[in-house]
Coordinates of C-alpha atoms and ligand atoms in Angstrom, one line a residue:
M31 CA 14.7 -0.3 24.8
A32 CA 10.8 -0.8 25.1
L33 CA 8.3 0.0 22.0
R34 CA 6.1 2.6 22.5
P35 CA 2.4 1.5 22.4
V36 CA 1.4 1.7 18.8
P37 CA -1.9 3.8 17.9
V38 CA -5.4 2.5 19.4
T39 CA -6.6 0.3 16.7
P40 CA -10.4 1.4 16.4
P41 CA -12.9 -1.4 17.6
A42 CA -14.3 -3.3 14.8
D43 CA -17.4 -2.2 15.3
L44 CA -17.1 1.6 15.0
E45 CA -16.6 3.2 11.7
P46 CA -14.2 6.3 11.3
W47 CA -16.7 8.9 11.6
Q48 CA -17.7 7.3 14.9
W49 CA -14.4 7.2 16.5
P50 CA -14.1 9.3 19.6
E51 CA -11.6 12.2 19.3
P52 CA -9.2 10.6 21.4
Q53 CA -9.0 8.1 18.9
W54 CA -8.5 10.2 15.8
R55 CA -6.1 12.3 17.6
A56 CA -4.0 9.6 18.7
I57 CA -3.6 8.0 15.3
V58 CA -2.8 11.5 13.8
E59 CA -0.2 12.5 16.6
H60 CA 1.8 9.4 16.6
V61 CA 4.1 10.7 14.0
R62 CA 4.4 14.4 13.4
A63 CA 6.3 17.2 12.2
G64 CA 7.7 19.6 14.9
R65 CA 9.8 22.4 15.0
T66 CA 11.0 23.6 11.6
L67 CA 14.6 23.7 11.0
R68 CA 15.0 26.2 8.5
P69 CA 18.6 28.2 9.0
E70 CA 18.7 32.1 8.1
R71 CA 21.7 31.0 5.9
W72 CA 23.4 28.2 4.7
P73 CA 27.1 27.5 4.8
G74 CA 29.4 30.1 3.2
G75 CA 26.5 32.4 3.2
A76 CA 24.7 30.2 0.5
R77 CA 20.9 31.2 0.0
C78 CA 19.4 27.8 -1.2
A79 CA 20.6 24.0 -0.6
V80 CA 20.3 21.5 -3.1
A81 CA 20.0 17.6 -1.9
L82 CA 20.2 14.9 -4.6
S83 CA 19.1 11.6 -4.1
F84 CA 19.3 8.2 -5.7
D85 CA 17.5 5.2 -4.4
S86 CA 19.4 2.4 -5.8
D87 CA 16.5 -0.4 -6.0
H88 CA 17.7 -2.4 -9.1
E89 CA 16.5 -6.0 -8.4
T90 CA 14.7 -5.3 -5.3
N91 CA 11.9 -3.8 -6.7
E92 CA 10.9 -7.3 -8.3
L93 CA 12.2 -9.5 -5.2
R94 CA 10.5 -7.5 -2.3
D95 CA 7.0 -9.1 -3.3
G96 CA 8.2 -12.5 -4.3
G97 CA 8.6 -11.6 -8.1
K98 CA 10.9 -13.6 -10.2
S99 CA 10.7 -11.9 -13.4
I100 CA 13.8 -12.2 -15.0
G101 CA 12.8 -9.4 -17.4
R102 CA 11.9 -6.9 -14.6
M103 CA 15.3 -8.1 -13.0
S104 CA 17.2 -7.0 -16.1
Q105 CA 15.8 -3.7 -15.8
G106 CA 17.0 -3.5 -12.2
Q107 CA 20.3 -4.8 -13.3
Y108 CA 20.3 -1.8 -16.0
G109 CA 20.4 0.5 -12.9
A110 CA 23.5 -1.0 -11.6
R111 CA 25.0 -1.6 -15.3
Q112 CA 24.1 1.8 -16.8
G113 CA 22.1 3.9 -14.3
V114 CA 24.5 4.5 -11.3
P115 CA 27.8 4.7 -13.7
R116 CA 26.2 7.6 -15.6
I117 CA 24.7 9.3 -12.5
L118 CA 28.3 9.2 -10.8
D119 CA 29.7 10.6 -14.1
V120 CA 27.3 13.6 -14.0
L121 CA 28.4 14.0 -10.6
K122 CA 31.7 14.1 -10.9
R123 CA 31.7 16.3 -13.7
H124 CA 30.2 19.0 -11.8
S125 CA 31.7 18.0 -8.6
V126 CA 28.2 17.5 -6.7
P127 CA 27.7 15.5 -4.0
A128 CA 24.6 13.2 -3.4
S129 CA 23.0 10.6 -1.3
F130 CA 22.2 7.2 -2.4
Y131 CA 19.7 5.1 -0.8
V132 CA 20.5 1.0 -1.0
P133 CA 18.6 -1.8 0.2
A134 CA 21.1 -4.5 2.2
V135 CA 20.5 -7.0 -0.8
V136 CA 21.7 -4.5 -3.4
A137 CA 24.7 -3.6 -1.5
T138 CA 25.2 -7.5 -1.2
L139 CA 25.0 -7.8 -4.9
Y140 CA 26.8 -4.9 -5.9
P141 CA 29.4 -4.2 -3.0
D142 CA 31.8 -2.7 -5.5
E143 CA 29.0 0.0 -6.7
Q144 CA 28.7 1.2 -3.2
R145 CA 32.4 1.7 -2.5
R146 CA 32.6 3.3 -5.8
V147 CA 29.8 5.7 -4.3
V148 CA 31.2 6.6 -1.1
A149 CA 34.9 6.9 -2.5
E150 CA 33.5 9.9 -4.8
G151 CA 32.5 11.7 -1.8
H152 CA 28.7 10.6 -1.5
E153 CA 26.5 9.3 1.1
V154 CA 25.2 5.7 1.3
G155 CA 21.8 5.5 3.8
I156 CA 19.5 2.9 4.8
H157 CA 16.7 1.9 2.3
G158 CA 15.4 -1.6 3.8
W159 CA 16.7 -5.1 3.5
I160 CA 15.0 -6.2 0.4
H161 CA 13.1 -3.1 -0.1
E162 CA 10.3 -4.7 1.9
R163 CA 7.2 -2.6 2.9
N164 CA 7.3 -1.9 6.8
S165 CA 3.6 -1.3 7.4
I166 CA 3.0 -5.0 6.4
L167 CA 5.9 -6.3 8.6
P168 CA 6.0 -7.5 12.2
P169 CA 7.3 -5.1 14.2
A170 CA 10.1 -7.2 15.6
D171 CA 11.0 -8.4 12.1
E172 CA 11.0 -4.4 11.1
R173 CA 13.3 -3.9 13.7
D174 CA 15.6 -6.6 13.0
L175 CA 15.6 -6.2 9.3
Q176 CA 16.2 -2.1 9.7
M177 CA 19.2 -2.9 12.1
R178 CA 20.7 -5.6 10.1
S179 CA 20.2 -3.5 6.9
A180 CA 22.8 -0.7 8.7
D181 CA 25.3 -3.4 9.6
V182 CA 25.4 -4.8 6.0
L183 CA 26.0 -0.9 4.5
E184 CA 28.6 -0.6 7.0
K185 CA 30.3 -3.6 6.2
V186 CA 30.5 -3.0 2.6
T187 CA 31.3 1.0 2.7
G188 CA 33.3 1.1 5.6
V189 CA 30.8 3.9 6.7
R190 CA 28.0 3.7 9.2
P191 CA 24.8 5.0 7.9
V192 CA 23.4 8.0 9.7
G193 CA 20.0 8.3 7.7
I194 CA 17.3 6.1 6.4
R195 CA 15.0 6.2 3.8
T196 CA 12.5 3.9 4.2
P197 CA 11.4 1.3 0.9
S198 CA 8.9 3.1 -1.1
W199 CA 8.3 5.8 1.7
D200 CA 6.4 3.4 3.6
F201 CA 6.2 3.9 7.6
S202 CA 4.8 1.5 10.0
P203 CA 3.5 2.9 13.5
E204 CA 7.3 1.6 14.7
T205 CA 9.6 3.0 12.2
L206 CA 10.4 6.2 13.8
A207 CA 10.9 4.7 17.3
I208 CA 13.4 2.1 15.5
T209 CA 15.2 4.8 13.7
R210 CA 15.4 7.0 16.9
D211 CA 16.7 4.0 19.2
M212 CA 19.2 3.2 16.3
G213 CA 20.4 6.9 16.9
L214 CA 20.3 7.7 13.5
L215 CA 20.2 11.2 13.0
Y216 CA 17.6 11.7 10.1
D217 CA 14.6 10.3 8.3
S218 CA 14.1 11.1 4.5
S219 CA 10.8 9.3 3.9
L220 CA 7.8 12.1 5.0
M221 CA 6.4 15.1 3.1
A222 CA 5.1 17.6 6.0
D223 CA 7.1 20.6 4.9
V224 CA 9.7 21.7 2.2
D225 CA 11.9 22.4 4.9
C226 CA 13.8 20.1 7.6
Y227 CA 11.9 19.5 10.8
E228 CA 12.1 17.4 14.1
L229 CA 10.3 14.4 14.1
E230 CA 7.5 14.0 17.3
M231 CA 6.6 11.0 18.4
D232 CA 3.2 10.9 20.7
G233 CA 3.5 14.9 21.1
E234 CA 7.3 14.3 22.4
P235 CA 10.5 15.7 20.3
T236 CA 12.4 12.7 19.1
G237 CA 15.8 14.4 18.1
V238 CA 15.4 13.0 14.6
V239 CA 15.4 15.3 12.0
E240 CA 13.1 14.9 8.8
L241 CA 14.7 16.0 5.5
P242 CA 11.4 15.7 3.6
V243 CA 10.6 14.2 0.2
E244 CA 7.6 14.4 -2.2
W245 CA 6.3 12.6 -5.0
I246 CA 6.6 15.7 -7.3
R247 CA 10.2 15.7 -6.8
D248 CA 10.4 11.8 -7.5
D249 CA 11.2 10.5 -10.9
A250 CA 9.5 7.5 -10.9
V251 CA 6.2 8.9 -10.8
Y252 CA 6.6 10.4 -14.4
F253 CA 8.6 7.6 -15.7
A254 CA 7.3 4.3 -14.3
M255 CA 5.6 2.0 -16.7
N256 CA 4.1 -1.7 -16.4
R257 CA 3.7 -3.5 -19.5
F258 CA 0.5 -5.7 -18.7
S259 CA -1.5 -2.5 -17.2
A260 CA -2.4 1.2 -18.4
L261 CA 0.2 2.6 -16.4
R262 CA 2.6 4.5 -19.0
P263 CA 4.9 7.4 -18.4
Y264 CA 2.8 10.4 -19.0
T265 CA 4.8 13.2 -18.6
P266 CA 7.5 14.0 -21.3
P267 CA 11.4 14.5 -19.9
E268 CA 10.8 18.1 -21.0
G269 CA 7.9 18.2 -18.9
V270 CA 9.5 16.4 -15.8
F271 CA 12.6 18.5 -16.4
D272 CA 10.2 21.6 -16.1
I273 CA 8.4 20.4 -12.8
F274 CA 12.0 20.2 -11.1
R275 CA 13.4 23.3 -12.3
R276 CA 10.1 25.1 -11.0
E277 CA 10.9 23.4 -7.2
F278 CA 14.2 24.6 -7.5
D279 CA 13.6 28.3 -8.6
A280 CA 11.1 28.7 -6.0
A281 CA 13.6 27.0 -3.3
Y282 CA 16.1 29.5 -4.3
A283 CA 13.7 32.5 -4.1
E284 CA 12.7 31.6 -0.8
G285 CA 16.0 30.7 0.4
G286 CA 15.2 27.2 1.1
L287 CA 15.8 23.4 0.4
F288 CA 15.6 22.0 -2.9
Q289 CA 15.3 18.2 -2.7
L290 CA 15.2 15.6 -5.5
T291 CA 14.8 11.9 -5.3
M292 CA 15.6 9.9 -8.7
H293 CA 16.2 6.2 -9.5
P294 CA 19.2 4.7 -11.4
H295 CA 16.9 2.3 -13.5
M296 CA 14.3 5.5 -14.5
I297 CA 16.5 8.6 -14.8
G298 CA 19.9 6.8 -16.0
Y299 CA 18.3 6.2 -19.8
R300 CA 20.0 8.0 -22.6
S301 CA 16.9 10.3 -23.2
R302 CA 16.5 11.3 -19.5
M303 CA 19.8 11.8 -17.8
W304 CA 20.2 15.4 -19.5
I305 CA 17.1 16.6 -17.1
L306 CA 19.8 15.6 -14.2
E307 CA 22.8 17.5 -16.0
E308 CA 20.6 20.2 -16.8
L309 CA 19.3 20.9 -13.6
I310 CA 22.7 20.7 -12.0
R311 CA 23.8 23.4 -14.7
H312 CA 20.8 25.3 -14.0
A313 CA 21.5 25.7 -10.3
R314 CA 24.9 26.2 -10.8
A315 CA 23.9 29.0 -12.8
H316 CA 22.6 30.7 -9.5
E317 CA 24.9 32.5 -7.1
G318 CA 24.9 31.0 -3.7
V319 CA 23.6 27.3 -3.9
W320 CA 24.9 24.7 -1.6
F321 CA 25.0 21.3 -3.2
A322 CA 25.4 18.7 -0.1
T323 CA 24.5 15.3 0.8
H324 CA 21.5 14.7 3.3
A325 CA 23.5 13.9 6.0
D326 CA 25.4 17.2 5.6
I327 CA 22.0 19.6 5.2
V328 CA 20.8 17.6 8.4
R329 CA 24.2 18.1 10.3
Y330 CA 24.0 22.0 9.2
V331 CA 20.4 22.5 9.9
K332 CA 20.6 20.6 13.7
A333 CA 23.6 22.6 14.5
A334 CA 22.1 26.2 13.0
C335 CA 18.4 25.7 14.7
Ligands
LIG451 ZN1 13.3 2.2 -3.4

């Protein structure tokens, strides 16, 4: 299928405040939130949906920029050796399905992990090849990597992925066209709403559903650290739990969707795993809460709205 034209690049001699309206409007409208997909009721009369997700980046956080740090790769390996098993145990204990987004390189390094994830009732979705940044790739390479990533996940798990979370939630002007052309059901990388919505491209509905994320509901924001910079975790685990719980409580009060993004190498520690378990317990203590994979939530809202 032919590529749609990307937004006009401003001439080098024009500053943004000098751009004519068609120029900035085309940039804004290239990828946009369209109609809201918010059902009156969730399955079984539930009043709130909970979508838990885990981005199994493992070693690719180091590899994607060409890094070769053995120390940082060991942190990635922790995600596979300790993080994912701890997470799967909690999910199993509470019978909660979740979605795991897995780069093709990680799926190749840890095929048994992905098979266990799927065997235990969870979803595996696309998360790039090696956690590359889409916005710096040549369009043909981005298309090739996204398609090959889907093939690798299908080969490893036996299930064709139906959704994508772009690595680092990074979107190029081509990403949505690739996702649409691949026939994927949904994307989960953008942030225009708290409810699902249909993505539009240049003013036209694409049929691709967005299940929106937010940095506020991402453990990496609060727990990331860098030994050689001033970046340190600045929110204690209790504070992170409090933010996530308030996000859930408001979603429940509004009858909406609570979506959360976590990373096995961020949440999967002895002093942090309680956040996940306590959140699940908290949600379970409410009547009418539907826990589902991102794919199942998207299928439901697409049919109901
Ligand atoms: Zn990631």
